[in-house]
XYZ file of N, CA and C in Angstrom:
570
model
N 0.877 -1.184 0.375
C 0.413 -0.385 0.696
C 1.133 1.581 -0.323
N 0.922 2.984 -0.779
C 1.435 3.446 -1.350
C 0.871 4.290 0.276
N 2.042 4.723 0.418
C 2.085 5.743 2.219
C 1.118 7.505 1.266
N 0.804 7.831 2.081
C -0.096 9.350 1.735
C 0.573 10.394 1.796
N 1.510 10.988 1.350
C 2.255 12.385 1.014
C 1.283 12.899 2.335
N 2.896 13.113 3.399
C 2.966 14.676 4.419
C 3.335 15.994 3.718
N 2.619 16.637 3.809
C 2.147 18.084 3.510
C 2.740 18.630 4.744
N 2.151 18.602 6.021
C 2.687 19.184 6.840
C 2.237 18.326 8.171
N 3.602 18.447 9.159
C 3.178 17.520 10.518
C 3.923 18.257 11.783
N 2.864 17.882 12.766
C 3.556 18.598 14.037
C 3.495 17.063 15.379
N 4.381 17.198 15.648
C 4.093 16.027 16.951
C 4.598 16.405 18.270
N 3.704 15.506 19.579
C 4.334 15.881 20.480
C 4.567 14.572 21.533
N 5.162 13.872 22.748
C 4.633 12.504 23.670
C 5.114 13.366 24.871
N 4.052 12.244 25.854
C 4.337 12.525 27.169
C 4.382 11.282 28.027
N 5.357 11.062 28.551
C 6.066 9.383 28.688
C 5.952 8.618 27.416
N 5.456 7.267 27.392
C 5.616 6.344 26.916
C 4.132 6.568 25.367
N 3.327 7.532 25.893
C 2.244 8.454 24.212
C 2.801 9.048 23.545
N 3.307 9.179 23.061
C 3.305 10.002 21.486
C 1.933 10.447 20.187
N 1.688 11.287 20.368
C 1.048 12.062 19.194
C 1.565 12.176 17.812
N 1.063 12.499 16.999
C 1.236 13.017 15.685
C 0.206 13.526 15.444
N 0.860 14.804 14.374
C -0.851 15.152 13.243
C -0.178 15.639 12.185
N -1.166 15.062 11.863
C -0.602 15.346 10.039
C -1.359 15.538 9.080
N -1.139 17.004 8.199
C -1.711 16.638 7.396
C -1.259 16.449 5.856
N -2.501 15.585 5.514
C -1.530 14.953 4.472
C -2.714 14.775 2.384
N -1.974 14.254 2.049
C -3.277 14.252 0.466
C -3.248 13.073 -0.142
N -4.533 12.918 -0.229
C -4.308 10.843 -0.425
C -4.363 11.700 -2.067
N -4.233 9.122 -2.337
C -3.860 9.353 -3.565
C -5.055 10.091 -4.649
N -6.595 10.516 -4.481
C -7.511 11.233 -5.029
C -6.676 12.457 -5.022
N -6.101 12.906 -4.341
C -4.960 14.604 -4.538
C -6.479 14.956 -3.693
N -6.967 14.440 -2.829
C -8.215 15.249 -1.797
C -6.998 15.193 -0.232
N -7.177 16.568 0.674
C -6.902 16.410 1.341
C -7.698 15.915 2.683
N -6.893 15.670 4.010
C -6.785 14.601 4.911
C -6.017 14.914 6.218
N -7.037 15.429 7.683
C -5.689 14.835 8.248
C -5.964 14.005 9.228
N -4.867 13.458 9.766
C -4.511 11.806 10.484
C -4.300 12.513 11.486
N -5.028 11.693 12.457
C -4.364 12.457 14.399
C -3.944 10.961 14.429
N -3.255 10.436 15.468
C -2.438 9.336 15.246
C -1.876 9.234 17.481
N -2.341 8.651 17.429
C -1.607 7.876 19.041
C -1.125 6.676 18.864
N -0.379 6.651 19.763
C 0.974 5.662 19.561
C 1.541 5.457 20.759
N 1.393 3.897 21.685
C 1.316 3.854 23.081
C 2.980 3.190 22.750
N 3.689 3.270 24.371
C 4.652 1.904 23.851
C 3.710 0.726 24.879
N 4.587 -0.230 24.792
C 3.847 -1.143 25.017
C 5.222 -1.661 26.391
N 5.226 -2.271 27.571
C 5.893 -3.456 27.736
C 7.109 -3.800 27.388
N 6.380 -4.803 26.632
C 7.532 -6.051 25.602
C 8.357 -4.859 24.438
N 8.445 -3.458 23.777
C 8.584 -2.933 23.343
C 8.079 -2.977 21.571
N 6.853 -3.188 21.881
C 5.847 -3.231 20.767
C 4.853 -1.560 20.734
N 4.317 -1.050 19.711
C 3.608 -0.259 19.797
C 2.593 -0.171 19.632
N 1.125 0.501 20.305
C -0.387 0.061 19.932
C -0.314 1.566 19.619
N -1.091 1.530 17.969
C -2.019 2.619 17.229
C -3.296 2.854 17.427
N -4.210 3.691 17.491
C -4.560 4.050 17.104
C -4.721 5.399 16.446
N -5.619 5.810 14.787
C -5.508 7.148 14.150
C -7.047 7.237 13.885
N -7.489 8.227 13.271
C -8.175 9.241 13.664
C -7.674 10.299 12.201
N -9.068 9.327 11.407
C -8.784 10.664 9.958
C -10.263 11.501 9.539
N -9.947 12.769 9.475
C -10.875 13.727 8.778
C -10.496 14.262 7.416
N -11.564 13.898 6.615
C -11.154 14.666 5.582
C -11.818 15.909 5.310
N -11.683 16.170 3.991
C -11.353 17.338 4.095
C -12.803 18.284 3.439
N -13.204 17.584 3.083
C -14.929 17.927 3.337
C -15.264 18.305 5.368
N -14.780 17.669 5.487
C -15.967 17.892 7.232
C -14.986 18.890 8.019
N -13.371 19.526 7.107
C -12.614 20.625 8.150
C -13.697 21.750 8.304
N -14.174 21.705 8.088
C -15.435 23.190 8.505
C -15.740 22.489 9.875
N -16.198 21.590 9.831
C -17.600 21.265 11.338
C -16.204 20.578 12.210
N -15.133 20.030 12.246
C -14.052 19.961 12.782
C -13.509 20.791 13.197
N -12.835 22.122 12.120
C -12.864 23.151 13.108
C -13.370 23.970 13.837
N -15.075 23.607 13.771
C -15.587 24.549 14.402
C -16.442 23.877 15.892
N -16.335 22.375 15.973
C -16.294 21.448 17.162
C -15.328 22.166 18.210
N -13.503 21.265 17.462
C -12.826 21.933 18.134
C -12.728 23.502 19.149
N -12.957 24.083 18.617
C -12.777 25.560 18.367
C -14.302 25.611 19.298
N -15.262 25.577 19.462
C -15.882 25.303 20.897
C -16.167 24.749 22.142
N -15.376 23.617 21.625
C -14.711 22.520 22.886
C -13.760 23.114 23.398
N -12.427 23.711 22.843
C -11.400 24.300 23.887
C -12.704 25.700 24.420
N -12.887 26.533 23.602
C -13.658 28.035 24.177
C -14.402 27.009 25.419
N -14.935 25.964 25.656
C -15.622 25.858 27.081
C -15.208 24.655 27.418
N -13.741 24.421 27.073
C -12.355 23.522 28.492
C -11.586 25.418 29.244
N -11.709 26.456 28.379
C -11.113 27.598 28.654
C -12.161 28.342 30.129
N -12.635 27.597 29.848
C -14.185 28.345 30.761
C -14.545 27.111 31.836
N -14.419 26.339 31.757
C -14.660 25.635 32.826
C -14.695 25.665 33.550
N -15.810 24.938 34.846
C -15.792 25.281 35.869
C -16.424 26.577 35.778
N -17.445 27.843 35.266
C -17.161 29.336 35.564
C -19.203 28.994 35.339
N -19.271 28.113 35.400
C -21.300 27.654 35.976
C -21.848 27.090 34.077
N -21.289 27.644 33.345
C -21.398 27.299 31.731
C -22.212 25.495 31.117
N -23.114 25.866 30.603
C -23.272 24.044 30.392
C -23.077 24.127 29.140
N -22.664 25.147 28.241
C -22.809 24.867 26.683
C -21.749 25.865 26.641
N -21.683 26.382 25.077
C -21.373 27.375 24.192
C -21.979 28.129 24.101
N -23.634 27.804 23.536
C -24.679 28.890 23.304
C -25.062 29.794 24.721
N -24.733 28.906 26.336
C -25.100 29.454 27.644
C -23.670 30.293 27.445
N -22.626 30.534 27.439
C -21.343 31.493 27.366
C -22.382 32.278 26.374
N -22.580 32.374 25.208
C -22.978 33.742 24.154
C -24.053 34.065 24.857
N -25.096 34.041 24.820
C -26.257 34.503 25.906
C -26.129 35.119 26.923
N -24.944 34.893 27.915
C -24.112 35.190 29.058
C -23.947 36.388 28.366
N -23.275 36.408 27.650
C -21.917 37.832 27.082
C -23.047 38.733 25.861
N -24.529 38.162 26.026
C -25.038 38.868 25.600
C -25.630 40.011 26.014
N -25.671 38.663 27.429
C -26.333 40.002 28.303
C -26.354 40.942 29.144
N -24.719 40.978 29.202
C -23.717 41.672 30.240
C -23.474 42.975 29.071
N -23.090 44.120 29.188
C -22.818 45.587 29.131
C -22.887 45.283 28.028
N -23.138 46.655 26.520
C -22.557 46.196 25.979
C -21.441 47.087 26.147
N -20.246 46.488 24.942
C -19.003 47.855 24.992
C -18.968 48.523 23.632
N -17.708 49.026 23.666
C -17.816 49.695 21.886
C -18.272 51.123 22.449
N -18.229 51.147 20.951
C -19.399 52.789 19.986
C -20.661 52.322 20.722
N -21.252 50.947 20.317
C -22.506 51.000 21.399
C -23.129 51.204 22.374
N -21.999 51.235 23.529
C -22.261 51.048 24.599
C -22.455 52.277 24.454
N -21.758 53.369 24.034
C -21.564 54.776 24.008
C -23.239 55.766 24.062
N -22.849 56.287 25.333
C -23.853 57.806 25.044
C -24.739 58.171 23.637
N -25.718 58.049 22.908
C -25.661 58.129 21.458
C -25.765 59.541 20.828
N -25.890 60.728 21.871
C -24.566 61.968 21.526
C -23.358 61.424 21.311
N -22.982 61.193 21.719
C -21.313 60.607 21.548
C -20.591 59.709 20.783
N -21.303 58.933 20.676
C -21.130 58.149 19.176
C -20.799 58.859 17.648
N -20.062 58.087 17.160
C -19.143 58.933 15.822
C -20.656 59.638 14.771
N -21.196 59.225 15.146
C -22.694 59.020 13.571
C -23.022 59.810 13.635
N -23.843 59.845 14.414
C -24.769 60.817 15.419
C -24.870 62.212 16.214
N -23.176 61.794 16.391
C -22.321 63.784 16.434
C -22.112 64.951 15.590
N -21.226 63.557 14.510
C -21.830 63.998 12.981
C -23.000 64.498 12.470
N -23.334 63.372 11.955
C -25.458 64.136 11.907
C -25.780 65.048 13.063
N -25.253 65.353 14.016
C -25.558 66.235 14.416
C -25.178 67.794 14.719
N -23.367 67.770 14.156
C -23.368 69.057 14.424
C -21.896 69.079 13.333
N -22.844 68.377 12.062
C -21.635 68.677 10.827
C -20.361 67.519 11.316
N -19.714 67.548 10.477
C -18.209 67.174 10.215
C -16.947 67.953 10.692
N -17.643 68.892 10.764
C -16.243 70.370 11.392
C -16.351 70.830 13.173
N -16.968 69.296 13.732
C -16.782 69.001 14.711
C -16.948 67.663 15.406
N -16.112 67.441 14.415
C -15.370 65.974 15.009
C -13.836 65.887 15.041
N -13.302 64.884 15.747
C -12.054 65.359 15.871
C -11.535 64.359 14.841
N -10.190 64.334 14.921
C -9.832 63.564 14.289
C -9.863 62.195 14.141
N -9.946 61.937 15.537
C -10.304 60.659 16.534
C -11.540 59.360 15.705
N -12.191 60.860 16.100
C -14.007 60.421 15.403
C -13.921 60.125 14.058
N -12.946 60.886 13.791
C -13.521 60.616 11.817
C -12.543 59.628 11.144
N -11.298 59.495 12.243
C -10.607 58.394 11.791
C -11.413 56.559 11.925
N -12.068 57.115 13.057
C -13.358 56.082 13.446
C -14.267 55.135 12.500
N -14.880 56.788 11.868
C -15.807 56.572 11.505
C -14.867 55.374 9.956
N -13.662 55.588 9.479
C -13.225 55.335 8.849
C -13.092 53.993 8.812
N -12.375 53.471 9.416
C -12.365 52.470 9.787
C -13.596 51.703 10.578
N -14.561 51.668 10.860
C -16.377 51.395 10.730
C -16.536 50.360 11.830
N -15.391 49.670 12.471
C -15.326 48.595 13.859
C -14.084 48.944 14.609
N -14.165 48.482 15.798
C -12.673 47.059 16.351
C -12.134 45.782 15.858
N -12.305 46.074 17.575
C -12.095 44.390 17.774
C -12.969 43.741 18.965
N -13.096 42.861 19.314
C -13.882 42.510 20.664
C -12.843 43.496 21.530
N -11.848 43.768 22.034
C -11.423 44.619 23.287
C -10.834 45.396 23.067
N -11.325 46.541 21.613
C -11.020 47.490 21.642
C -12.057 48.656 20.205
N -12.940 49.183 20.300
C -13.339 49.903 19.868
C -12.945 50.273 18.801
N -13.566 51.100 17.833
C -12.958 51.415 16.480
C -12.823 53.216 17.182
N -13.521 53.664 17.798
C -11.872 54.689 18.169
C -10.764 54.707 19.350
N -10.831 53.935 20.142
C -9.370 52.784 20.452
C -8.329 53.136 19.697
N -9.236 52.369 18.461
C -8.506 52.033 18.024
C -7.570 53.165 16.851
N -8.355 53.658 16.790
C -8.443 55.120 16.530
C -7.294 55.947 16.887
N -7.231 56.229 17.631
C -6.515 56.664 18.856
C -5.061 56.239 18.642
N -5.070 54.857 18.628
C -4.009 54.496 18.865
C -3.079 54.875 17.735
N -3.623 54.549 17.135
C -2.580 54.730 15.095
C -2.577 56.199 15.973
N -3.140 57.323 15.518
C -3.138 58.335 15.034
C -1.909 58.738 16.487
N -2.231 58.366 17.790
C -0.848 58.014 18.307
C 0.597 58.271 18.139
N 0.483 56.552 17.374
C 1.549 56.350 16.539
C 2.182 56.586 15.832
N 2.048 58.508 15.598
C 3.006 59.624 14.139
C 1.707 61.110 14.911
N 1.624 60.944 16.057
C 1.805 61.987 17.382
C 0.527 62.758 16.898
N -0.339 62.223 15.865
C -1.226 63.181 15.741
C -1.494 63.666 14.133
N -0.230 63.617 13.735
C 0.267 64.192 12.724
C -0.471 63.591 10.591
N -1.917 63.744 10.754
C -2.230 63.468 9.375
C -1.296 63.408 8.361
N -0.276 64.081 8.240
C 0.997 64.672 6.998
C 1.685 63.210 7.037
N 2.097 62.105 8.825
C 2.551 61.216 8.613
C 1.441 59.901 8.241
N 0.509 60.046 8.264
C -1.317 59.317 8.716
C -1.002 59.117 6.774
N -0.538 59.410 6.193
C -1.488 59.476 5.054
C -0.065 58.815 4.025
N 1.903 58.743 4.527
C 2.066 58.220 4.180
C 2.326 56.643 5.264
N 1.617 56.331 5.967
C 1.982 55.015 6.894
C 1.443 53.394 5.645
N 0.809 53.241 4.824
C 0.669 52.214 4.113
C 0.012 51.238 4.481
N -0.083 50.230 4.707
C -0.988 49.187 4.406
C 0.331 48.423 5.232
N 1.297 48.654 4.968
C 2.970 48.111 6.280
C 1.914 48.205 7.260
N 2.252 49.625 7.156
C 2.361 50.503 8.171
C 1.070 50.803 9.982
N -0.061 50.665 8.750
C -1.856 50.167 9.157
C -1.615 49.159 9.816
N -1.725 48.222 8.451
C -1.761 46.603 9.114
C -0.881 45.927 10.507
N -0.311 46.937 11.006
C 0.730 46.629 12.013
C -0.052 46.257 13.101
N -1.718 47.247 13.478
C -2.799 47.709 14.552
C -3.268 46.417 14.494
N -3.547 45.703 15.735
C -4.445 44.407 15.518
C -5.386 44.935 15.159
N -6.140 44.270 14.824
C -8.237 45.144 14.206
C -8.099 45.365 12.127
N -6.591 46.130 11.952
C -6.688 46.521 11.031
C -6.290 45.682 9.140
N -6.867 45.235 8.822
C -6.633 44.964 7.463
C -6.331 45.570 6.640
N -6.225 44.417 5.577
C -6.702 45.251 4.354
C -7.839 46.075 3.783
N -8.999 45.420 4.600
C -9.802 46.452 4.065
C -10.389 47.591 4.339
N -10.232 47.535 5.606
C -10.197 48.641 7.021
C -8.901 49.635 6.008
N -7.696 49.057 6.037
C -6.663 49.619 5.675
C -6.725 51.015 4.533
N -7.466 50.024 3.228
C -8.095 50.765 2.531
C -8.589 51.642 2.067
N -9.349 52.059 3.389
C -10.835 52.891 3.596
C -10.084 53.807 3.852
N -9.003 53.558 5.165
C -8.012 54.616 5.726
C -7.200 55.643 4.033
N -6.730 54.245 3.719
C -5.573 55.313 2.366
C -6.168 55.718 1.422
N -7.753 54.827 0.592
C -8.698 56.214 -0.051
C -9.124 57.137 0.420
N -9.740 57.658 1.282
C -9.812 59.074 2.872
C -9.017 59.437 2.232
N -7.595 59.672 2.763
C -6.114 60.042 2.165
C -5.866 60.445 0.848
N -5.982 59.692 0.665
C -6.019 59.747 -1.173
C -6.777 61.017 -2.071
N -7.927 60.801 -1.510
C -9.035 62.526 -2.340
C -8.679 63.102 -0.938
N -8.422 62.772 0.225
C -7.581 64.564 0.833
C -6.806 65.581 0.172
N -5.133 64.274 -0.548
C -4.255 64.805 -1.287
C -5.004 65.187 -2.341
N -6.042 65.085 -3.071
C -6.451 65.054 -5.270
C -7.362 66.753 -3.969
N -8.267 66.756 -2.689
C -9.153 68.161 -3.071
C -7.718 69.231 -2.843
N -7.088 68.792 -2.018
C -5.865 69.416 -1.760
C -5.436 70.425 -3.431
N -5.060 68.949 -4.774
C -5.054 70.154 -6.169
C -5.994 71.032 -6.504
N -7.144 71.228 -5.844
C -7.963 71.716 -6.340
C -7.673 73.498 -5.944
């Protein structure tokens, strides 16, 4: 029987027990993950158990594993399931911009007072659109502006590498900021 090609592999051991996690390609060119546990026996042999998960089931495996690890991380906190955790988190105080007083939210503030009343941080936060689970768009904008000491000229030349280095800033959000900066430059030409 021909062996499967291993594309990537990880392994670890604990005592007489060895674990192998292999990402392989089968003869039919489909991908699969093989989990192998090998236990050393007293007579010098090994007992081996394998579990294979094929490509079409990766999404379900990853989702299940993610839920399991989330529950394991919070074991003993009174949760019965991941759904219980989500429900409890939804019932907790809303964070970020949605948790702010309505009159202080950037969009509402602009609607009420006009764009001239907005701080640079609020305007940048509006371009960014959303933050991360741990940081609002306003906090993220504040950090980005802080990195250039509030200098909008410096902000305009950060580019993808400079903007994407901030957690929460990917290509899409960075593109929005860069597009606004370019419009500002073009407006300055007239």
